[in-house]
Tab-separated table of C-alpha atoms and ligand atoms in Angstrom:
chain	number	residue	atom	x	y	z
W	165	MET	CA	-34.855	-106.311	-182.341
W	166	ARG	CA	-34.364	-109.874	-183.432
W	167	ASP	CA	-36.704	-112.770	-183.721
W	168	GLY	CA	-36.849	-116.036	-185.617
W	169	GLN	CA	-35.434	-119.445	-184.942
W	170	ASP	CA	-33.070	-118.912	-182.062
W	171	GLY	CA	-33.268	-115.298	-180.960
W	172	ARG	CA	-29.480	-114.939	-180.569
W	173	ALA	CA	-28.201	-111.425	-180.958
W	174	GLY	CA	-24.917	-110.590	-182.634
W	175	SER	CA	-23.767	-114.189	-182.826
W	176	GLY	CA	-22.347	-113.930	-186.328
W	177	HIS	CA	-24.837	-116.129	-188.103
W	178	ALA	CA	-27.017	-115.688	-191.155
W	179	ALA	CA	-29.881	-113.276	-190.664
W	180	PHE	CA	-32.490	-111.893	-193.021
W	181	GLY	CA	-32.365	-108.168	-192.320
W	182	VAL	CA	-35.194	-105.759	-193.024
W	183	VAL	CA	-35.001	-101.999	-192.468
W	184	GLY	CA	-38.406	-100.317	-192.204
W	185	ALA	CA	-41.265	-102.650	-191.316
W	186	GLY	CA	-43.914	-100.871	-193.393
W	187	ARG	CA	-45.956	-102.484	-196.160
W	188	ILE	CA	-43.072	-104.062	-198.091
W	189	GLY	CA	-40.800	-104.606	-195.082
W	190	GLY	CA	-43.617	-106.238	-193.148
W	191	MET	CA	-44.366	-108.565	-196.056
W	192	LEU	CA	-40.714	-109.584	-196.453
W	193	ALA	CA	-40.138	-110.068	-192.728
W	194	GLY	CA	-43.290	-112.183	-192.506
W	195	LEU	CA	-42.349	-114.384	-195.454
W	196	ALA	CA	-38.754	-114.857	-194.253
W	197	ARG	CA	-39.901	-115.680	-190.735
W	198	ALA	CA	-42.458	-118.197	-192.021
W	199	GLN	CA	-39.640	-119.881	-193.948
W	200	GLY	CA	-37.539	-120.286	-190.792
W	201	HIS	CA	-35.091	-117.451	-191.362
W	202	THR	CA	-33.826	-115.451	-188.429
W	203	VAL	CA	-35.199	-111.993	-189.082
W	204	HIS	CA	-33.543	-108.814	-187.870
W	205	LEU	CA	-35.631	-105.659	-188.038
W	206	GLY	CA	-33.752	-102.374	-188.256
W	207	GLY	CA	-35.622	-99.248	-187.185
W	208	ARG	CA	-35.136	-95.497	-187.339
W	209	GLN	CA	-32.343	-95.366	-184.734
W	210	GLY	CA	-29.014	-97.123	-184.221
W	211	PRO	CA	-27.260	-99.567	-186.550
W	212	THR	CA	-29.529	-101.092	-189.206
W	213	CYS	CA	-28.038	-104.563	-188.679
W	214	HIS	CA	-25.535	-106.478	-186.557
W	215	VAL	CA	-21.961	-106.008	-187.696
W	216	GLU	CA	-21.179	-109.704	-187.016
W	217	ASP	CA	-24.039	-111.202	-188.999
W	218	HIS	CA	-24.219	-111.950	-192.690
W	219	GLY	CA	-27.023	-112.196	-195.188
W	220	PRO	CA	-29.206	-109.660	-196.969
W	221	VAL	CA	-30.409	-106.444	-195.328
W	222	VAL	CA	-33.399	-105.335	-197.381
W	223	VAL	CA	-33.999	-101.596	-197.169
W	224	CYS	CA	-37.776	-101.109	-197.236
W	225	THR	CA	-37.956	-97.376	-196.552
W	226	ARG	CA	-38.908	-94.631	-199.000
W	227	ASN	CA	-36.181	-93.154	-201.199
W	228	ASP	CA	-35.724	-90.114	-198.954
W	229	ALA	CA	-34.401	-92.286	-196.095
W	230	LEU	CA	-31.666	-94.052	-198.081
W	231	ARG	CA	-28.830	-91.711	-197.138
W	232	ASP	CA	-29.640	-92.132	-193.441
W	233	VAL	CA	-29.998	-95.919	-193.741
W	234	VAL	CA	-26.631	-96.347	-195.455
W	235	ALA	CA	-24.951	-94.053	-192.893
W	236	ARG	CA	-26.325	-96.220	-190.041
W	237	THR	CA	-25.177	-99.464	-191.649
W	238	PRO	CA	-21.755	-100.697	-190.457
W	239	PRO	CA	-19.323	-100.203	-193.380
W	240	THR	CA	-18.513	-103.918	-193.531
W	241	ARG	CA	-22.218	-104.766	-193.997
W	242	ARG	CA	-23.033	-102.162	-196.662
W	243	ARG	CA	-22.477	-104.640	-199.481
W	244	ASP	CA	-25.317	-106.695	-197.944
W	245	LEU	CA	-27.852	-103.926	-198.497
W	246	VAL	CA	-30.708	-104.646	-200.901
W	247	PHE	CA	-32.581	-101.632	-202.318
W	248	VAL	CA	-36.149	-102.030	-203.571
W	249	GLN	CA	-37.215	-98.404	-204.053
W	250	ASN	CA	-38.733	-97.194	-207.296
W	251	GLY	CA	-36.728	-95.030	-209.651
W	252	VAL	CA	-33.159	-95.172	-210.926
W	253	LEU	CA	-31.090	-95.697	-207.788
W	254	ALA	CA	-27.676	-96.352	-209.363
W	255	PRO	CA	-26.349	-92.743	-209.273
W	256	LEU	CA	-27.275	-92.341	-205.575
W	257	LEU	CA	-25.852	-95.761	-204.683
W	258	LEU	CA	-22.578	-94.777	-206.347
W	259	GLN	CA	-22.564	-91.497	-204.408
W	260	LEU	CA	-23.237	-93.368	-201.132
W	261	GLY	CA	-20.378	-95.802	-201.793
W	262	VAL	CA	-22.586	-98.859	-202.386
W	263	PRO	CA	-22.509	-99.277	-206.177
W	264	ASP	CA	-22.402	-103.088	-205.903
W	265	ALA	CA	-25.350	-103.494	-203.561
W	266	THR	CA	-28.298	-105.646	-204.632
W	267	VAL	CA	-31.171	-103.859	-206.381
W	268	GLY	CA	-34.701	-105.208	-206.621
W	269	VAL	CA	-37.514	-104.107	-208.922
W	270	LEU	CA	-40.780	-104.896	-207.178
W	271	TYR	CA	-43.811	-105.901	-209.230
W	272	VAL	CA	-46.020	-106.494	-206.245
W	273	ALA	CA	-48.595	-104.285	-204.590
W	274	VAL	CA	-49.191	-104.158	-200.844
W	275	SER	CA	-51.879	-101.559	-200.193
W	276	ALA	CA	-51.733	-101.477	-196.389
W	277	ARG	CA	-49.574	-102.959	-193.641
W	278	GLY	CA	-50.361	-106.645	-193.237
W	279	ASP	CA	-52.419	-106.864	-196.441
W	280	THR	CA	-52.017	-109.900	-198.659
W	281	PRO	CA	-49.522	-108.957	-201.398
W	282	VAL	CA	-50.869	-108.796	-204.958
W	283	PRO	CA	-48.080	-110.024	-207.230
W	284	GLY	CA	-47.954	-108.907	-210.849
W	285	ALA	CA	-45.000	-109.774	-213.025
W	286	PRO	CA	-42.106	-111.496	-211.251
W	287	SER	CA	-40.089	-109.034	-209.156
W	288	VAL	CA	-36.464	-109.014	-210.335
W	289	PHE	CA	-33.306	-108.799	-208.199
W	290	GLY	CA	-29.725	-108.252	-209.321
W	291	GLY	CA	-26.594	-108.297	-207.163
W	292	PRO	CA	-24.948	-110.443	-204.485
W	293	HIS	CA	-28.189	-111.233	-202.604
W	294	GLY	CA	-30.477	-111.297	-205.639
W	295	ALA	CA	-31.041	-115.048	-205.578
W	296	THR	CA	-31.674	-115.175	-201.810
W	297	VAL	CA	-34.255	-112.395	-201.712
W	298	ALA	CA	-35.998	-113.547	-204.891
W	299	GLY	CA	-36.066	-117.041	-203.363
W	300	VAL	CA	-37.805	-115.848	-200.192
W	301	LEU	CA	-40.483	-114.025	-202.186
W	302	ALA	CA	-41.011	-116.888	-204.620
W	303	ALA	CA	-41.224	-119.478	-201.831
W	304	GLY	CA	-43.855	-117.255	-200.214
W	305	GLY	CA	-45.988	-117.229	-203.355
W	306	VAL	CA	-44.864	-113.802	-204.615
W	307	ALA	CA	-43.406	-114.292	-208.109
W	308	ALA	CA	-39.746	-113.242	-208.218
W	309	ARG	CA	-36.537	-114.121	-210.019
W	310	GLU	CA	-32.866	-113.253	-210.163
W	311	ALA	CA	-31.852	-110.914	-213.012
W	312	ARG	CA	-30.247	-112.781	-215.916
W	313	ASP	CA	-27.552	-110.114	-216.310
W	314	SER	CA	-26.996	-106.389	-215.853
W	315	ARG	CA	-28.909	-105.512	-219.029
W	316	ASP	CA	-31.934	-107.474	-217.809
W	317	LEU	CA	-31.838	-105.505	-214.537
W	318	ARG	CA	-31.460	-102.174	-216.363
W	319	GLU	CA	-34.494	-103.075	-218.504
W	320	GLN	CA	-36.560	-103.900	-215.437
W	321	VAL	CA	-35.545	-100.687	-213.654
W	322	GLY	CA	-36.537	-98.774	-216.781
W	323	THR	CA	-39.823	-100.619	-217.298
W	324	LYS	CA	-40.984	-99.987	-213.734
W	325	TRP	CA	-39.937	-96.326	-214.009
W	326	VAL	CA	-42.010	-95.873	-217.167
W	327	TRP	CA	-44.928	-97.791	-215.613
W	328	ILE	CA	-44.929	-95.473	-212.595
W	329	CYS	CA	-44.612	-92.261	-214.616
W	330	ALA	CA	-47.094	-93.208	-217.349
W	331	THR	CA	-49.819	-94.722	-215.175
W	332	GLY	CA	-49.297	-92.011	-212.534
W	333	VAL	CA	-49.826	-89.068	-214.869
W	334	LEU	CA	-52.696	-90.750	-216.741
W	335	GLY	CA	-54.327	-91.787	-213.472
W	336	ASP	CA	-54.194	-88.197	-212.218
W	337	ALA	CA	-55.242	-86.589	-215.511
W	338	LEU	CA	-58.103	-88.983	-216.227
W	339	LYS	CA	-59.011	-89.795	-212.609
W	340	VAL	CA	-59.198	-93.517	-213.288
W	341	SER	CA	-57.857	-96.693	-211.714
W	342	VAL	CA	-55.177	-98.678	-213.528
W	343	GLY	CA	-57.843	-101.165	-214.609
W	344	GLU	CA	-60.036	-98.455	-216.115
W	345	LEU	CA	-56.947	-96.965	-217.716
W	346	ILE	CA	-56.153	-100.070	-219.744
W	347	GLU	CA	-59.804	-100.716	-220.447
W	348	ARG	CA	-60.530	-97.279	-221.909
W	349	HIS	CA	-57.193	-95.547	-222.558
W	350	GLU	CA	-54.734	-98.294	-223.496
W	351	ALA	CA	-53.706	-96.414	-226.655
W	352	ASP	CA	-52.667	-93.382	-224.562
W	353	LEU	CA	-50.659	-95.626	-222.237
W	354	ARG	CA	-48.918	-97.319	-225.180
W	355	ALA	CA	-48.187	-93.957	-226.823
W	356	LEU	CA	-46.512	-92.743	-223.620
W	357	CYS	CA	-44.414	-95.926	-223.456
W	358	ALA	CA	-43.278	-95.368	-227.044
W	359	GLU	CA	-42.358	-91.762	-226.294
W	360	LEU	CA	-40.458	-92.582	-223.087
W	361	ALA	CA	-38.600	-95.657	-224.422
W	362	PRO	CA	-35.818	-93.507	-225.992
W	363	VAL	CA	-35.235	-91.905	-222.575
W	364	LEU	CA	-34.568	-95.374	-221.134
W	365	ALA	CA	-32.298	-96.246	-224.039
W	366	ALA	CA	-30.240	-93.058	-223.577
W	367	HIS	CA	-29.894	-93.313	-219.781
W	368	PRO	CA	-26.710	-95.115	-218.667
W	369	ASP	CA	-28.545	-96.992	-215.894
W	370	THR	CA	-31.640	-98.155	-217.795
W	371	ASP	CA	-32.496	-99.898	-221.048
W	372	ALA	CA	-35.726	-100.167	-223.009
W	373	PRO	CA	-36.958	-103.719	-223.672
W	374	ALA	CA	-38.457	-104.269	-227.118
W	375	ASP	CA	-41.801	-105.175	-225.519
W	376	LEU	CA	-41.869	-102.241	-223.073
W	377	ALA	CA	-45.515	-101.295	-223.738
W	378	ASP	CA	-46.667	-104.936	-223.507
W	379	GLN	CA	-44.928	-105.319	-220.129
W	380	VAL	CA	-46.435	-102.059	-218.859
W	381	VAL	CA	-49.931	-103.108	-219.942
W	382	ALA	CA	-49.509	-106.615	-218.509
W	383	TYR	CA	-48.393	-105.305	-215.109
W	384	SER	CA	-51.247	-102.797	-215.127
W	385	ARG	CA	-53.704	-105.630	-215.695
W	386	SER	CA	-52.365	-107.469	-212.634
W	387	VAL	CA	-52.834	-104.471	-210.308
W	388	ALA	CA	-56.059	-103.171	-211.863
W	389	HIS	CA	-57.428	-102.073	-208.479
W	390	TYR	CA	-54.581	-99.564	-208.004
W	391	ARG	CA	-55.245	-95.841	-208.383
W	392	THR	CA	-51.871	-94.430	-209.401
W	393	ALA	CA	-50.862	-90.785	-209.087
W	394	VAL	CA	-47.893	-88.498	-209.647
W	395	LYS	CA	-45.773	-88.844	-206.488
W	396	GLU	CA	-42.141	-88.570	-205.357
W	397	TRP	CA	-41.514	-86.086	-208.196
W	398	GLU	CA	-37.740	-85.952	-207.801
W	399	TRP	CA	-37.423	-89.715	-208.201
W	400	ARG	CA	-40.063	-90.313	-210.827
W	401	ASP	CA	-41.433	-87.673	-213.225
W	402	GLY	CA	-38.838	-85.014	-212.398
W	403	ALA	CA	-36.062	-87.540	-212.998
W	404	MET	CA	-37.704	-88.688	-216.261
W	405	LEU	CA	-37.942	-85.105	-217.555
W	406	ARG	CA	-34.342	-84.382	-216.515
W	407	ALA	CA	-33.082	-87.511	-218.277
W	408	ALA	CA	-35.077	-86.621	-221.415
W	409	ALA	CA	-33.705	-83.062	-221.449
W	410	LEU	CA	-30.151	-84.212	-220.766
W	411	ASN	CA	-30.245	-86.630	-223.685
W	412	GLY	CA	-32.138	-84.410	-226.112
W	413	VAL	CA	-35.245	-86.619	-226.191
W	414	ALA	CA	-38.430	-84.629	-226.828
W	415	VAL	CA	-41.419	-85.847	-224.793
W	416	PRO	CA	-44.286	-83.505	-225.814
W	417	GLY	CA	-47.053	-86.026	-225.141
W	418	TYR	CA	-45.802	-86.721	-221.631
W	419	ARG	CA	-45.462	-82.991	-220.941
W	420	ALA	CA	-49.013	-82.405	-222.193
W	421	TRP	CA	-50.381	-85.081	-219.853
W	422	LEU	CA	-48.418	-83.568	-216.930
W	423	HIS	CA	-50.052	-80.213	-217.698
W	424	ARG	CA	-53.473	-81.841	-217.812
W	425	ALA	CA	-52.774	-83.545	-214.471
W	426	GLY	CA	-51.899	-80.202	-212.845
W	427	PHE	CA	-48.094	-80.517	-212.928
W	428	GLY	CA	-47.472	-78.008	-215.731
W	429	PRO	CA	-45.333	-75.541	-213.754
W	430	ALA	CA	-43.182	-78.329	-212.285
W	431	ALA	CA	-42.739	-79.889	-215.731
W	432	ASP	CA	-41.967	-76.547	-217.400
W	433	ALA	CA	-39.240	-75.940	-214.809
W	434	VAL	CA	-37.298	-78.918	-216.237
W	435	ARG	CA	-36.015	-78.136	-219.727
M	28	LIG	N1	-46.262	-100.817	-201.044
M	28	LIG	C1	-46.116	-101.240	-202.280
M	28	LIG	O1	-47.026	-101.870	-202.844
M	28	LIG	C2	-44.832	-100.988	-203.041
M	28	LIG	C3	-44.673	-101.587	-204.297
M	28	LIG	C4	-43.501	-101.417	-204.992
M	28	LIG	C5	-42.478	-100.656	-204.457
M	28	LIG	N2	-42.642	-100.060	-203.240
M	28	LIG	C6	-41.530	-99.264	-202.720
M	28	LIG	O2	-40.995	-99.898	-201.556
M	28	LIG	C7	-40.518	-98.911	-200.626
M	28	LIG	C8	-41.215	-99.143	-199.293
M	28	LIG	O3	-42.593	-98.924	-199.511
M	28	LIG	P1	-43.704	-99.221	-198.420
M	28	LIG	O4	-44.989	-99.164	-199.166
M	28	LIG	O5	-43.374	-100.433	-197.634
M	28	LIG	O6	-43.573	-97.921	-197.498
M	28	LIG	P2	-44.190	-97.679	-196.047
M	28	LIG	O7	-45.340	-98.592	-195.824
M	28	LIG	O8	-44.391	-96.220	-195.938
M	28	LIG	O9	-43.026	-98.132	-195.061
M	28	LIG	C9	-41.823	-97.415	-194.939
M	28	LIG	C10	-41.146	-97.862	-193.667
M	28	LIG	O10	-39.892	-97.198	-193.589
M	28	LIG	C11	-39.703	-96.774	-192.246
M	28	LIG	N3	-38.756	-95.660	-192.247
M	28	LIG	C12	-38.923	-94.396	-192.683
M	28	LIG	N4	-37.787	-93.686	-192.555
M	28	LIG	C13	-36.873	-94.524	-192.016
M	28	LIG	C14	-35.514	-94.378	-191.650
M	28	LIG	N5	-34.861	-93.231	-191.814
M	28	LIG	N6	-34.876	-95.460	-191.128
M	28	LIG	C15	-35.521	-96.642	-190.968
M	28	LIG	N7	-36.816	-96.842	-191.302
M	28	LIG	C16	-37.481	-95.781	-191.813
M	28	LIG	C17	-41.080	-96.392	-191.777
M	28	LIG	O11	-41.068	-96.366	-190.380
M	28	LIG	P3	-42.344	-95.980	-189.484
M	28	LIG	O12	-43.083	-97.282	-189.356
M	28	LIG	O13	-41.740	-95.499	-188.228
M	28	LIG	O14	-43.102	-94.940	-190.235
M	28	LIG	C18	-41.911	-97.516	-192.383
M	28	LIG	O15	-41.902	-98.641	-191.530
M	28	LIG	C19	-40.838	-97.546	-201.261
M	28	LIG	O16	-39.718	-97.059	-201.905
M	28	LIG	C20	-41.936	-97.866	-202.267
M	28	LIG	O17	-41.947	-96.953	-203.352
M	28	LIG	C21	-43.795	-100.221	-202.516
């Protein structure tokens, strides 16, 4: 499927590729199209993009589809892939043979397909297509920037990971929206950030910024309507607990909140 300026297929020109036209993919395709880019949408079957084209191919599926998406991408185009999923993707990208692909950390919320995006902090992109994809978002009014360097990207990956884990478990345990969380339980959120920061520092693919808790609170404020929950265990909380255990970082407060949220057995299984 191709649309955009000229509708040519496979003509070897620049195209803005999107795989998975859900909430994020739909937003990106819409912004790119509005800015005059030729947009190529890759679906669930066949190659994800044209082998002859060039330009970013932003993968907007859930984490569990990444293996399939990479396998359906022509080998010569795999370096054009841009991954925006939550969690620490670097080990999987290495395993899939795309360690140099672009990675994006999204600080934007799109609640339903076609909804107006709610930007929080600038989304950050690092890799060969970082500037292009950040440029499309920023030109469309969704704050975004290119990562300054690899440490900056590792800090952003880590910050979003902690944001998801901390607000998810507190949201489930306390049954509150993110806005209510920072209004009434900011100290608990900050305490979790402090406890999880050493996990980020010890992980080879993340770093902990000095102002981790401030960034987590600031992003929470910008998406106050969100009701976060523990989800995608393997990529989020399960991965956090594994990284803590692997690096000898004790996280008793986080474990206690997971128990209170109903994830005690799953948490206890990771030691
Ligand atoms: N939504 C947000 O606010 C937000 C914010 C930050 C980060 N993210 C992250 O961004 C990613 C995308 O999220 P989303 O909210 O856009 O998800 P979504 O609305 O569920 O959309 C996922 C899309 O992927 C497609 N898909 C699933 N498996 C596929 C496969 N094997 N090959 C090709 N396409 C496939 C789905 O196709 P069908 O249409 O056929 O189901 C759907 O269009 C997730 O990792 C999410 O965690 C989302």
